[in-house]
PDB file of C-alpha atoms in Angstrom:
ATOM      1  CA  MET I1310      76.546 251.307  28.659  1.00 40.00           C
ATOM      2  CA  MET I1311      79.548 252.592  30.612  1.00 42.00           C
ATOM      3  CA  ASN I1312      82.254 254.852  29.280  1.00 43.00           C
ATOM      4  CA  LYS I1313      85.474 252.895  29.554  1.00 41.00           C
ATOM      5  CA  GLY I1314      87.771 255.821  28.682  1.00 41.00           C
ATOM      6  CA  GLY I1315      88.189 257.057  32.264  1.00 41.00           C
ATOM      7  CA  GLY I1316      91.215 254.944  33.120  1.00 41.00           C
ATOM      8  CA  SER I1317      93.935 257.376  32.054  1.00 40.00           C
ATOM      9  CA  GLY I1318      92.575 260.764  33.120  1.00 41.00           C
ATOM     10  CA  GLY I1319      92.726 260.373  36.888  1.00 41.00           C
ATOM     11  CA  GLY I1320      96.348 259.331  37.271  1.00 41.00           C
ATOM     12  CA  ILE I1321      98.814 260.615  39.827  1.00 39.00           C
ATOM     13  CA  ALA I1322     100.725 263.699  38.755  1.00 41.00           C
ATOM     14  CA  GLY I1323     104.457 263.190  38.647  1.00 42.00           C
ATOM     15  CA  SER I1324     104.328 259.406  38.656  1.00 41.00           C
ATOM     16  CA  GLY I1325     106.708 259.291  35.718  1.00 44.00           C
ATOM     17  CA  GLY I1326     110.330 258.280  35.785  1.00 45.00           C
ATOM     18  CA  GLY I1327     111.251 259.032  39.410  1.00 47.00           C
ATOM     19  CA  SER I1328     112.838 256.678  41.848  1.00 52.00           C
ATOM     20  CA  GLY I1329     112.618 256.118  45.563  1.00 54.00           C
ATOM     21  CA  PRO I1330     109.695 255.825  47.948  1.00 58.00           C
ATOM     22  CA  THR I1331     107.659 258.599  46.305  1.00 68.00           C
ATOM     23  CA  ALA I1332     107.741 256.944  42.890  1.00 69.00           C
ATOM     24  CA  ALA I1333     106.956 253.564  44.444  1.00 73.00           C
ATOM     25  CA  ALA I1334     104.004 255.057  46.328  1.00 69.00           C
ATOM     26  CA  ALA I1335     102.750 256.747  43.156  1.00 70.00           C
ATOM     27  CA  ALA I1336     103.020 253.479  41.218  1.00 77.00           C
ATOM     28  CA  ALA I1337     101.170 251.612  43.986  1.00 77.00           C
ATOM     29  CA  ALA I1338      98.457 254.269  44.040  1.00 74.00           C
ATOM     30  CA  LEU I1339      98.071 254.069  40.261  1.00 78.00           C
ATOM     31  CA  GLN I1340      97.827 250.264  40.432  1.00 85.00           C
ATOM     32  CA  LYS I1341      95.205 250.500  43.185  1.00 82.00           C
ATOM     33  CA  GLN I1342      93.242 253.041  41.155  1.00 80.00           C
ATOM     34  CA  LYS I1343      93.207 250.707  38.146  1.00 85.00           C
ATOM     35  CA  ALA I1344      92.057 247.801  40.319  1.00 86.00           C
ATOM     36  CA  LEU I1345      89.256 249.905  41.818  1.00 84.00           C
ATOM     37  CA  LEU I1346      88.111 251.064  38.377  1.00 84.00           C
ATOM     38  CA  GLN I1347      88.024 247.450  37.148  1.00 89.00           C
ATOM     39  CA  ARG I1348      86.065 246.441  40.239  1.00 88.00           C
ATOM     40  CA  VAL I1349      83.510 249.202  39.724  1.00 86.00           C
ATOM     41  CA  GLU I1350      83.214 248.355  36.045  1.00 90.00           C
ATOM     42  CA  SER I1351      82.575 244.652  36.712  1.00 90.00           C
ATOM     43  CA  ASP I1352      80.113 245.320  39.560  1.00 89.00           C
ATOM     44  CA  ILE I1353      78.057 247.798  37.546  1.00 90.00           C
ATOM     45  CA  THR I1354      78.097 245.500  34.523  1.00 91.00           C
ATOM     46  CA  SER I1355      76.853 242.685  36.762  1.00 89.00           C
ATOM     47  CA  VAL I1356      73.995 244.815  38.116  1.00 89.00           C
ATOM     48  CA  VAL I1357      72.924 245.890  34.617  1.00 91.00           C
ATOM     49  CA  ASP I1358      73.176 242.381  33.138  1.00 90.00           C
ATOM     50  CA  ASN I1359      71.231 240.803  35.985  1.00 87.00           C
ATOM     51  CA  PHE I1360      68.550 243.483  35.824  1.00 88.00           C
ATOM     52  CA  THR I1361      68.207 242.922  32.087  1.00 88.00           C
ATOM     53  CA  GLN I1362      67.839 239.171  32.657  1.00 85.00           C
ATOM     54  CA  ILE I1363      65.210 239.746  35.366  1.00 82.00           C
ATOM     55  CA  VAL I1364      63.192 241.897  32.981  1.00 83.00           C
ATOM     56  CA  ASN I1365      63.476 239.276  30.232  1.00 80.00           C
ATOM     57  CA  VAL I1366      62.452 236.431  32.556  1.00 76.00           C
ATOM     58  CA  ALA I1367      59.581 238.414  34.085  1.00 73.00           C
ATOM     59  CA  ARG I1368      57.278 237.739  31.136  1.00 69.00           C
ATOM     60  CA  VAL I1369      54.360 235.636  32.245  1.00 64.00           C
ATOM     61  CA  SER I1370      53.998 232.353  30.420  1.00 64.00           C
ATOM     62  CA  ASP I1371      51.253 229.721  30.525  1.00 60.00           C
ATOM     63  CA  PRO I1372      52.838 226.501  31.801  1.00 63.00           C
ATOM     64  CA  PRO I1373      53.116 226.531  35.614  1.00 59.00           C
ATOM     65  CA  MET I1374      56.409 224.628  35.499  1.00 59.00           C
ATOM     66  CA  LYS I1375      58.001 227.326  33.366  1.00 68.00           C
ATOM     67  CA  ASN I1376      56.741 230.013  35.757  1.00 72.00           C
ATOM     68  CA  SER I1377      58.473 228.346  38.701  1.00 77.00           C
ATOM     69  CA  GLN I1378      61.708 228.086  36.721  1.00 78.00           C
ATOM     70  CA  GLU I1379      61.446 231.750  35.778  1.00 80.00           C
ATOM     71  CA  SER I1380      60.742 232.637  39.386  1.00 81.00           C
ATOM     72  CA  PHE I1381      63.885 230.798  40.452  1.00 84.00           C
ATOM     73  CA  MET I1382      65.895 232.570  37.737  1.00 85.00           C
ATOM     74  CA  MET I1383      64.552 235.937  38.897  1.00 87.00           C
ATOM     75  CA  GLU I1384      65.491 235.183  42.506  1.00 89.00           C
ATOM     76  CA  MET I1385      68.968 234.083  41.446  1.00 90.00           C
ATOM     77  CA  ARG I1386      69.478 237.230  39.336  1.00 89.00           C
ATOM     78  CA  ALA I1387      68.147 239.426  42.143  1.00 90.00           C
ATOM     79  CA  SER I1388      70.588 237.777  44.529  1.00 92.00           C
ATOM     80  CA  ARG I1389      73.460 238.493  42.142  1.00 91.00           C
ATOM     81  CA  MET I1390      72.319 242.115  41.857  1.00 91.00           C
ATOM     82  CA  VAL I1391      72.322 242.419  45.642  1.00 92.00           C
ATOM     83  CA  GLN I1392      75.833 240.956  45.801  1.00 92.00           C
ATOM     84  CA  ALA I1393      77.093 243.391  43.162  1.00 90.00           C
ATOM     85  CA  ALA I1394      75.401 246.323  44.903  1.00 91.00           C
ATOM     86  CA  ASP I1395      76.942 245.231  48.210  1.00 93.00           C
ATOM     87  CA  SER I1396      80.339 245.107  46.539  1.00 90.00           C
ATOM     88  CA  ILE I1397      79.834 248.656  45.243  1.00 91.00           C
ATOM     89  CA  LEU I1398      78.846 249.829  48.739  1.00 92.00           C
ATOM     90  CA  LYS I1399      81.990 248.240  50.189  1.00 91.00           C
ATOM     91  CA  LEU I1400      84.025 249.975  47.509  1.00 88.00           C
ATOM     92  CA  VAL I1401      82.454 253.329  48.419  1.00 88.00           C
ATOM     93  CA  SER I1402      83.263 252.695  52.074  1.00 89.00           C
ATOM     94  CA  GLU I1403      86.854 251.827  51.174  1.00 85.00           C
ATOM     95  CA  LEU I1404      87.156 255.001  49.105  1.00 82.00           C
ATOM     96  CA  LYS I1405      85.815 257.081  52.009  1.00 82.00           C
ATOM     97  CA  GLN I1406      88.337 255.531  54.388  1.00 82.00           C
ATOM     98  CA  THR I1407      91.126 256.150  51.892  1.00 78.00           C
ATOM     99  CA  ALA I1408      90.050 259.779  51.548  1.00 75.00           C
ATOM    100  CA  ILE I1409      89.927 260.200  55.320  1.00 76.00           C
ATOM    101  CA  PHE I1410      93.306 258.590  55.927  1.00 74.00           C
ATOM    102  CA  SER I1411      94.971 260.416  53.047  1.00 71.00           C
ATOM    103  CA  GLY I1412      93.512 263.593  54.551  1.00 69.00           C
ATOM    104  CA  PHE I1413      95.159 262.680  57.837  1.00 71.00           C
ATOM    105  CA  ALA I1414      98.422 261.992  56.037  1.00 72.00           C
ATOM    106  CA  SER I1415      98.404 265.395  54.344  1.00 74.00           C
ATOM    107  CA  LEU I1416      97.413 266.992  57.643  1.00 74.00           C
ATOM    108  CA  ASN I1417     100.328 265.240  59.352  1.00 78.00           C
ATOM    109  CA  ASP I1418     102.659 266.443  56.606  1.00 80.00           C
ATOM    110  CA  HIS I1419     101.418 269.992  57.117  1.00 82.00           C
ATOM    111  CA  VAL I1420     101.853 269.727  60.895  1.00 86.00           C
ATOM    112  CA  GLU I1421     105.400 268.394  60.463  1.00 88.00           C
ATOM    113  CA  GLN I1422     106.186 271.250  58.078  1.00 89.00           C
ATOM    114  CA  ARG I1423     104.857 273.812  60.566  1.00 91.00           C
ATOM    115  CA  ILE I1424     106.852 272.183  63.387  1.00 94.00           C
ATOM    116  CA  ALA I1425     110.015 272.492  61.296  1.00 93.00           C
ATOM    117  CA  GLU I1426     109.215 276.161  60.580  1.00 94.00           C
ATOM    118  CA  PHE I1427     108.632 276.868  64.270  1.00 94.00           C
ATOM    119  CA  ASP I1428     111.836 275.036  65.233  1.00 95.00           C
ATOM    120  CA  GLN I1429     113.758 277.205  62.779  1.00 96.00           C
ATOM    121  CA  GLU I1430     112.078 280.322  64.177  1.00 96.00           C
ATOM    122  CA  ALA I1431     112.960 279.201  67.738  1.00 95.00           C
ATOM    123  CA  GLU I1432     116.615 278.747  66.738  1.00 96.00           C
ATOM    124  CA  ASN I1433     116.663 282.209  65.164  1.00 96.00           C
ATOM    125  CA  THR I1434     115.090 283.681  68.307  1.00 96.00           C
ATOM    126  CA  ILE I1435     117.625 281.939  70.562  1.00 96.00           C
ATOM    127  CA  ARG I1436     120.509 283.307  68.433  1.00 97.00           C
ATOM    128  CA  LEU I1437     118.990 286.796  68.536  1.00 96.00           C
ATOM    129  CA  LEU I1438     118.553 286.634  72.327  1.00 96.00           C
ATOM    130  CA  ALA I1439     122.148 285.410  72.742  1.00 96.00           C
ATOM    131  CA  ARG I1440     123.397 288.317  70.626  1.00 96.00           C
ATOM    132  CA  ILE I1441     121.293 290.783  72.652  1.00 96.00           C
ATOM    133  CA  ALA I1442     122.665 289.266  75.881  1.00 95.00           C
ATOM    134  CA  ASP I1443     126.253 289.611  74.582  1.00 95.00           C
ATOM    135  CA  ASP I1444     125.607 293.248  73.564  1.00 95.00           C
ATOM    136  CA  ALA I1445     124.016 294.005  76.952  1.00 94.00           C
ATOM    137  CA  SER I1446     126.932 292.348  78.762  1.00 94.00           C
ATOM    138  CA  ALA I1447     129.486 294.332  76.746  1.00 94.00           C
ATOM    139  CA  SER I1448     127.568 297.563  77.353  1.00 93.00           C
ATOM    140  CA  LEU I1449     127.329 296.818  81.078  1.00 93.00           C
ATOM    141  CA  LYS I1450     131.088 296.145  81.292  1.00 93.00           C
ATOM    142  CA  GLU I1451     131.779 299.397  79.477  1.00 92.00           C
ATOM    143  CA  LEU I1452     129.458 301.306  81.807  1.00 90.00           C
ATOM    144  CA  GLU I1453     131.057 299.679  84.865  1.00 89.00           C
ATOM    145  CA  SER I1454     134.536 300.604  83.673  1.00 88.00           C
ATOM    146  CA  HIS I1455     133.435 304.214  83.103  1.00 86.00           C
ATOM    147  CA  TYR I1456     131.754 304.308  86.504  1.00 85.00           C
ATOM    148  CA  TYR I1457     134.697 302.877  88.429  1.00 85.00           C
ATOM    149  CA  SER I1458     137.176 305.123  86.647  1.00 84.00           C
ATOM    150  CA  SER I1459     135.076 308.295  86.874  1.00 79.00           C
ATOM    151  CA  ALA I1460     135.718 311.234  89.186  1.00 71.00           C
ATOM    152  CA  GLN I1461     132.188 311.192  90.535  1.00 69.00           C
ATOM    153  CA  ARG I1462     132.761 307.794  92.080  1.00 60.00           C
ATOM    154  CA  LEU I1463     135.782 309.106  93.946  1.00 59.00           C
ATOM    155  CA  ASP I1464     133.810 312.086  95.279  1.00 58.00           C
ATOM    156  CA  ILE I1465     131.351 309.985  97.148  1.00 55.00           C
TER     157      ILE I1465
END
C-alpha cells in the first residue's frame, strides 16, 4: 500500500507565524499541496482497488450468465482505472505547469533584482561623473585664471 506519512515533510519553509502577502501565499501553497497529495492518494487507491477487483472477477466460471456479468464488472472496473489514470495524468500536467510558472516567477524576481542593482549602479555612475565634471570645471577655471593673469599672456 501507499505510505501516508509524506504530508508533513514537503512543506514551505518559513510558513510559520508571519503576516502579509508572503504568509498568505505560503498558506495557500501549503493548502494546495495538501489537496494535491489527497488527490494523488485517492487516484492511486482507486487504480489499485479496481485492478484488484478485475483480477478477482477474471476467474472463469461455468454459467454463461455469470461470465457476462463478470465481463461487465471487468469493463466497469477498467473504465474506472482509466478515469483514475487520466486524473493522475492531469495532475502531472498541472504540476508541470506550476513548476514552469513558478520558474518564471523566480526568474522575474531575479530580473527585477538585477534591474534594481543596475539602477543603483547607474545612479552611482551619474554621481561620479557629476563630481568629475565639477572637478574638471574647477580645474579649468583655475587654469584660465592662471593663464589670463600670467606674464606670458601679456608677452604675446
